[in-house]
Structure formats: structure tokens, C-alpha cells
């Protein structure tokens, strides 16, 4: 079975704006190249928001050098950016935004969700861009739940969605700059399944809720990640002790320097300084 080289768990939460109460389950600032091409993952566990006429969220802010990927499990989020991208991320949808050379964007609870109130549950992770693509033009992929292949894993209700990459012949709709697989799903209680990741890929299992046993030896609770050996050809086995919601990320390591500061992730400190200069000079566009 695929060798486990690390397990990380957190219960610490912090607010992003006033609309997203998240746990940062992993970050390049702690784990560095071992995560490449992935940089960070924030999980907003189910939380009730009371009705309001003023949508909660995060106002206009910049990004450069990477992509943000947002999965909506409950609730709705309205997105808008300075390159003209935008729309409402509804339950089951995925937003894949390429910041590239730089853009501004904002994320707020949708107007309808704000007025009605309800539970919000979301995941956002960052995918690094190869050095040759860091200054690509920003773009926005709105991926609807109906367009994501769903694989039935058993007769008990377990399933896997293929958002990016490929899984047993099912190809996800997301377009990526480097080889990346992104699968999310649910494993129902007492069900077990083996997952095969490409050899050489960074492979992460993110357990959002429930409890699983990995490879018959490691119990993993909610708000945890498992990092596997890249060079191990074997599959890993996941058994659900309780209904588990999870994300599996695999990607070809970029093997390039990582230099990040706040909303910018580049390859050198000089490029970070240039990003701040370009942002301050208005080169990231304007929010309309």
C-alpha cells in the first residue's frame, strides 16, 4: 500500500473577511516543496449565517502567480474579478480562477443566500503555476455540478467526482497548466475503496468530515490531511469508520523555487516586489 509520510490536523479557525470561517489544513509556508504544485487549502466547515441585507464576504483583493479553486458544498458565493470573470457558485459547483499575471477579485455570499440565510460549507485551495505560465492572462472557469463526472463507488451511496484530471477513464472538465487530478467524494460508513494515484505525483488525502482508516493502520479524523510518498506505485486504501467527505489531490511537482508573500506566489523575491509595484500602479485592472 502507498506509504504515508505525514499526517496533519488542525482545529484552529480564522475569519477570511466576514463571510468565511476557515481552517487552513495545509500551507506551503509550513510544508514547502513537499506539497508542490499545491500551495494551500482552507476549509469552511458547515456554519449557519443569519439572514442579512448586506452580503458577507471578502472585498476586492489581488492575486498573482497561481490559481484559486473553490468548491461549494452548501450555500452560494458570488464572484467577480477585474478580467470580467464572475458568476454565482452554487451547491456542487466549482470555480477555477487563474490569477496569472494579476487580477483583482471579490467573493461575497450571494444576494439570495444572504437574504434567506442558511448553512455555508466550502473548500478553497491554491494551485501553483509553472514559472513559464505565472504571467499568463487571468481567466475564470465556472464549472457546474452537472458537468462533473460522478463515479459510483459501491451500492451503499459512496461516490467520487472528477473535477480535474482523470479517474478510470472519466475526465474532469477543469483545464490545468500542469498535470493535476482533483477528485472529491463521500465514503459511506463501513465502506472501503482503493485509490490509485500516478507515480511521481504529490498525493494528498484531505478528510473534511467523518473518520476514515487509511491502509488499515492510520485513523484520520475530520480537518486532517494525509501526505503520501510520491514514488510509491501502490494504491492507498480508505475505510470509512463514519460517513466521510474527502478531497484527493494529486499533481506533478513543479520543482521550482517558491517565493510567496500574502496574495502573491512567485519564484523570486524580486518578482514579489515587482508584483506589489504593479498592483500599486494599477496594472491588475479595476473592479467594475
Short mmCIF file of C-alpha atoms in Angstrom, two decimals:
data_model
loop_
_atom_site.label_atom_id
_atom_site.label_comp_id
_atom_site.label_asym_id
_atom_site.label_seq_id
_atom_site.Cartn_x
_atom_site.Cartn_y
_atom_site.Cartn_z
CA UNK A 1 0.00 0.00 0.00
CA UNK A 2 1.09 3.56 -0.67
CA UNK A 3 3.38 4.79 2.11
CA UNK A 4 2.15 7.57 4.41
CA UNK A 5 4.88 10.15 5.07
CA UNK A 6 2.87 12.71 7.06
CA UNK A 7 -0.44 13.46 8.75
CA UNK A 8 -1.52 16.97 9.72
CA UNK A 9 -4.58 18.04 11.70
CA UNK A 10 -5.91 21.37 12.88
CA UNK A 11 -8.88 22.72 14.79
CA UNK A 12 -7.75 26.35 14.66
CA UNK A 13 -10.09 28.65 12.78
CA UNK A 14 -9.81 32.19 11.49
CA UNK A 15 -12.02 34.56 9.54
CA UNK A 16 -11.40 35.50 5.92
CA UNK A 17 -13.33 38.72 5.62
CA UNK A 18 -16.60 38.38 7.49
CA UNK A 19 -18.04 35.56 5.37
CA UNK A 20 -15.68 32.60 5.61
CA UNK A 21 -14.72 30.96 8.91
CA UNK A 22 -11.95 28.60 7.83
CA UNK A 23 -9.35 26.11 8.97
CA UNK A 24 -6.11 26.14 6.97
CA UNK A 25 -5.44 22.41 6.59
CA UNK A 26 -2.15 22.87 4.75
CA UNK A 27 0.10 25.67 3.56
CA UNK A 28 3.34 25.94 1.59
CA UNK A 29 4.72 28.17 4.34
CA UNK A 30 4.94 25.07 6.58
CA UNK A 31 5.32 22.19 4.13
CA UNK A 32 7.04 23.88 1.19
CA UNK A 33 8.08 21.76 -1.79
CA UNK A 34 6.54 18.60 -0.36
CA UNK A 35 3.13 19.95 -1.45
CA UNK A 36 4.07 21.13 -4.97
CA UNK A 37 2.12 22.05 -7.07
CA UNK A 38 -0.40 22.69 -4.28
CA UNK A 39 0.07 25.69 -2.02
CA UNK A 40 -2.75 25.99 0.50
CA UNK A 41 -6.18 24.66 1.43
CA UNK A 42 -8.84 26.40 3.54
CA UNK A 43 -11.95 24.56 4.70
CA UNK A 44 -15.06 26.40 5.86
CA UNK A 45 -16.98 23.72 7.77
CA UNK A 46 -20.80 23.96 7.82
CA UNK A 47 -21.77 27.15 9.64
CA UNK A 48 -25.11 28.91 9.86
CA UNK A 49 -25.36 32.54 8.78
CA UNK A 50 -28.43 34.53 9.78
CA UNK A 51 -30.35 36.48 7.11
CA UNK A 52 -28.98 39.89 6.22
CA UNK A 53 -29.47 42.54 3.56
CA UNK A 54 -25.72 43.19 3.39
CA UNK A 55 -23.83 40.20 1.89
CA UNK A 56 -20.88 38.93 3.92
CA UNK A 57 -17.59 38.03 2.29
CA UNK A 58 -14.23 39.38 1.14
CA UNK A 59 -13.87 42.66 -0.72
CA UNK A 60 -11.59 43.42 -3.66
CA UNK A 61 -8.08 41.98 -3.28
CA UNK A 62 -5.24 40.98 -5.68
CA UNK A 63 -3.58 37.70 -6.67
CA UNK A 64 -0.67 36.82 -8.95
CA UNK A 65 1.20 33.66 -9.87
CA UNK A 66 -1.24 30.86 -9.06
CA UNK A 67 -4.83 29.59 -9.34
CA UNK A 68 -7.61 29.52 -6.75
CA UNK A 69 -10.11 26.66 -6.78
CA UNK A 70 -13.35 26.93 -4.80
CA UNK A 71 -15.82 24.09 -4.16
CA UNK A 72 -19.26 24.92 -2.82
CA UNK A 73 -20.83 22.17 -0.70
CA UNK A 74 -23.58 24.27 0.88
CA UNK A 75 -24.70 27.83 0.24
CA UNK A 76 -23.84 30.19 -2.60
CA UNK A 77 -20.99 32.59 -3.29
CA UNK A 78 -20.97 35.37 -5.89
CA UNK A 79 -17.60 36.04 -7.55
CA UNK A 80 -16.41 38.97 -9.67
CA UNK A 81 -12.95 39.84 -10.96
CA UNK A 82 -11.18 42.60 -12.87
CA UNK A 83 -10.77 40.47 -16.01
CA UNK A 84 -14.53 40.16 -16.47
CA UNK A 85 -14.95 36.75 -14.86
CA UNK A 86 -17.80 36.17 -12.50
CA UNK A 87 -20.91 34.32 -11.53
CA UNK A 88 -22.58 32.54 -8.64
CA UNK A 89 -21.03 29.35 -7.29
CA UNK A 90 -23.98 27.20 -6.24
CA UNK A 91 -24.09 23.96 -4.27
CA UNK A 92 -21.92 21.37 -6.02
CA UNK A 93 -20.27 23.90 -8.35
CA UNK A 94 -16.54 24.61 -8.67
CA UNK A 95 -14.81 27.89 -9.53
CA UNK A 96 -11.33 27.62 -11.05
CA UNK A 97 -9.72 31.05 -11.29
CA UNK A 98 -6.33 31.66 -12.88
CA UNK A 99 -4.78 34.77 -11.36
CA UNK A 100 -1.78 34.55 -13.68
CA UNK A 101 -0.15 37.94 -14.28
CA UNK A 102 -2.52 39.54 -11.82
CA UNK A 103 -6.12 40.42 -11.19
CA UNK A 104 -8.43 41.75 -8.51
CA UNK A 105 -11.42 39.78 -7.30
CA UNK A 106 -14.09 39.72 -4.63
CA UNK A 107 -16.13 36.92 -3.08
CA UNK A 108 -19.40 37.51 -1.23
CA UNK A 109 -22.31 35.35 -0.18
CA UNK A 110 -24.84 35.61 -2.99
CA UNK A 111 -27.66 38.09 -2.55
CA UNK A 112 -30.28 35.31 -2.46
CA UNK A 113 -28.36 33.30 0.14
CA UNK A 114 -27.72 36.41 2.24
CA UNK A 115 -31.39 37.36 2.38
CA UNK A 116 -32.52 33.82 3.13
CA UNK A 117 -29.67 32.81 5.43
CA UNK A 118 -28.53 29.22 5.91
CA UNK A 119 -25.52 26.94 6.17
CA UNK A 120 -22.36 27.62 4.21
CA UNK A 121 -19.70 24.96 3.58
CA UNK A 122 -16.83 25.49 1.15
CA UNK A 123 -13.27 24.50 0.30
CA UNK A 124 -10.72 26.72 -1.41
CA UNK A 125 -7.24 25.60 -2.41
CA UNK A 126 -4.41 27.22 -4.34
CA UNK A 127 -2.55 25.57 -7.22
CA UNK A 128 0.85 26.95 -8.16
CA UNK A 129 1.56 27.90 -11.77
CA UNK A 130 4.78 26.80 -13.53
CA UNK A 131 7.29 29.64 -13.88
CA UNK A 132 6.63 29.84 -17.63
CA UNK A 133 2.91 30.41 -17.00
CA UNK A 134 2.96 32.73 -14.00
CA UNK A 135 2.42 35.79 -16.17
CA UNK A 136 -0.32 34.25 -18.30
CA UNK A 137 -3.51 36.24 -18.75
CA UNK A 138 -6.03 35.78 -15.93
CA UNK A 139 -9.12 33.73 -16.64
CA UNK A 140 -12.12 32.16 -14.97
CA UNK A 141 -13.62 28.67 -15.29
CA UNK A 142 -17.16 28.26 -13.99
CA UNK A 143 -17.70 24.51 -13.57
CA UNK A 144 -21.29 23.45 -12.92
CA UNK A 145 -22.08 20.39 -10.82
CA UNK A 146 -23.97 18.86 -13.74
CA UNK A 147 -20.78 18.87 -15.85
CA UNK A 148 -18.64 17.00 -13.29
CA UNK A 149 -18.45 13.20 -13.85
CA UNK A 150 -19.71 11.23 -10.84
CA UNK A 151 -18.44 7.69 -10.26
CA UNK A 152 -20.46 5.27 -8.15
CA UNK A 153 -18.01 3.52 -5.81
CA UNK A 154 -20.38 0.97 -4.24
CA UNK A 155 -24.05 0.18 -3.71
CA UNK A 156 -24.15 1.98 -0.35
CA UNK A 157 -24.07 5.53 -1.70
CA UNK A 158 -20.33 6.23 -1.88
CA UNK A 159 -19.22 8.28 -4.88
CA UNK A 160 -16.32 10.19 -6.41
CA UNK A 161 -16.47 13.33 -8.58
CA UNK A 162 -13.74 14.03 -11.14
CA UNK A 163 -13.26 17.81 -11.23
CA UNK A 164 -9.79 17.84 -12.83
CA UNK A 165 -7.61 15.18 -14.40
CA UNK A 166 -8.82 11.63 -14.92
CA UNK A 167 -10.06 8.67 -12.90
CA UNK A 168 -10.67 5.24 -14.52
CA UNK A 169 -11.50 6.79 -17.86
CA UNK A 170 -13.58 9.69 -16.56
CA UNK A 171 -12.10 13.10 -17.45
CA UNK A 172 -12.82 16.20 -15.38
CA UNK A 173 -13.87 19.49 -17.02
CA UNK A 174 -11.22 21.73 -15.41
CA UNK A 175 -8.32 22.85 -17.61
CA UNK A 176 -4.95 22.97 -15.83
CA UNK A 177 -1.43 24.25 -16.64
CA UNK A 178 0.37 21.21 -15.22
CA UNK A 179 -0.79 17.61 -14.64
CA UNK A 180 -3.27 17.76 -11.74
CA UNK A 181 -6.02 15.44 -10.50
CA UNK A 182 -8.76 16.74 -8.24
CA UNK A 183 -11.34 14.27 -7.01
CA UNK A 184 -13.87 14.79 -4.23
CA UNK A 185 -16.47 12.48 -2.81
CA UNK A 186 -18.17 10.70 0.04
CA UNK A 187 -17.49 7.28 1.54
CA UNK A 188 -20.45 5.88 3.46
CA UNK A 189 -19.98 4.10 6.83
CA UNK A 190 -18.11 0.77 6.76
CA UNK A 191 -17.31 1.05 3.04
CA UNK A 192 -13.79 0.65 1.72
CA UNK A 193 -12.15 1.66 -1.54
CA UNK A 194 -8.64 1.71 -3.03
CA UNK A 195 -7.43 4.80 -4.91
CA UNK A 196 -4.54 4.81 -7.37
CA UNK A 197 -2.50 7.99 -7.92
CA UNK A 198 0.04 8.49 -10.72
CA UNK A 199 3.58 7.57 -9.73
CA UNK A 200 5.69 10.66 -9.12
CA UNK A 201 2.72 12.86 -8.23
CA UNK A 202 2.36 14.65 -4.93
CA UNK A 203 -0.69 12.92 -3.41
CA UNK A 204 -2.85 14.40 -0.66
CA UNK A 205 -5.92 12.97 1.02
CA UNK A 206 -7.97 15.70 2.68
CA UNK A 207 -10.57 14.46 5.18
CA UNK A 208 -13.12 17.21 5.67
CA UNK A 209 -15.65 15.40 7.86
CA UNK A 210 -16.23 11.98 9.38
CA UNK A 211 -13.48 9.48 10.16
CA UNK A 212 -11.51 7.08 7.99
CA UNK A 213 -8.84 4.45 8.40
CA UNK A 214 -6.07 4.60 5.80
CA UNK A 215 -4.17 1.47 4.75
CA UNK A 216 -5.66 -0.42 7.68
CA UNK A 217 -3.37 1.34 10.13
CA UNK A 218 -3.88 5.11 10.36
CA UNK A 219 -7.07 6.60 11.80
CA UNK A 220 -7.78 10.01 10.29
CA UNK A 221 -10.37 12.38 11.71
CA UNK A 222 -12.07 15.43 10.22
CA UNK A 223 -9.96 18.50 9.38
CA UNK A 224 -6.89 16.42 8.55
CA UNK A 225 -4.64 15.66 5.59
CA UNK A 226 -2.51 12.67 4.73
CA UNK A 227 0.61 13.12 2.56
CA UNK A 228 1.82 10.05 0.66
CA UNK A 229 5.17 9.04 -0.80
CA UNK A 230 5.39 10.35 -4.38
CA UNK A 231 7.49 7.45 -5.64
CA UNK A 232 5.35 4.61 -4.27
CA UNK A 233 3.44 2.88 -7.09
CA UNK A 234 0.86 1.29 -4.82
CA UNK A 235 -2.72 2.41 -4.21
CA UNK A 236 -3.89 3.62 -0.82
CA UNK A 237 -6.96 2.14 0.85
CA UNK A 238 -9.57 4.19 2.67
CA UNK A 239 -12.15 2.65 5.02
CA UNK A 240 -14.93 4.82 6.46
CA UNK A 241 -15.49 4.42 10.19
CA UNK A 242 -18.16 7.12 9.86
CA UNK A 243 -19.52 8.80 6.75
CA UNK A 244 -16.58 10.75 5.36
CA UNK A 245 -16.39 13.70 3.00
CA UNK A 246 -12.98 13.94 1.35
CA UNK A 247 -10.86 15.50 -1.40
CA UNK A 248 -7.97 13.77 -3.17
CA UNK A 249 -5.38 16.00 -4.83
CA UNK A 250 -2.54 14.68 -6.98
CA UNK A 251 -0.16 16.74 -9.08
CA UNK A 252 3.19 16.61 -10.82
CA UNK A 253 5.71 18.56 -8.68
CA UNK A 254 6.97 21.72 -10.37
CA UNK A 255 10.45 21.50 -8.78
CA UNK A 256 10.80 25.29 -8.92
CA UNK A 257 11.55 27.83 -6.19
CA UNK A 258 8.54 29.07 -4.23
CA UNK A 259 8.57 32.66 -3.02
CA UNK A 260 5.31 33.92 -1.58
CA UNK A 261 4.04 36.91 0.31
CA UNK A 262 0.36 37.40 1.08
CA UNK A 263 -1.67 37.27 -2.16
CA UNK A 264 1.34 36.70 -4.46
CA UNK A 265 3.28 33.48 -5.11
CA UNK A 266 6.23 33.73 -7.49
CA UNK A 267 9.72 32.21 -7.85
CA UNK A 268 11.95 35.04 -6.55
CA UNK A 269 11.82 37.86 -4.04
CA UNK A 270 12.40 40.31 -6.90
CA UNK A 271 9.22 39.04 -8.60
CA UNK A 272 7.26 39.54 -5.37
CA UNK A 273 8.48 43.14 -5.15
CA UNK A 274 7.51 43.66 -8.79
CA UNK A 275 4.03 42.27 -8.08
CA UNK A 276 3.49 44.85 -5.33
CA UNK A 277 4.77 47.60 -7.60
CA UNK A 278 2.47 46.54 -10.45
CA UNK A 279 -0.50 46.30 -8.11
CA UNK A 280 0.17 49.75 -6.66
CA UNK A 281 0.48 51.12 -10.21
CA UNK A 282 -2.99 49.82 -11.13
CA UNK A 283 -1.82 47.12 -13.53
CA UNK A 284 -4.18 44.50 -12.07
CA UNK A 285 -7.20 46.24 -13.57
CA UNK A 286 -10.25 47.70 -11.89
CA UNK A 287 -13.40 46.28 -10.37
CA UNK A 288 -16.49 47.49 -12.21
#
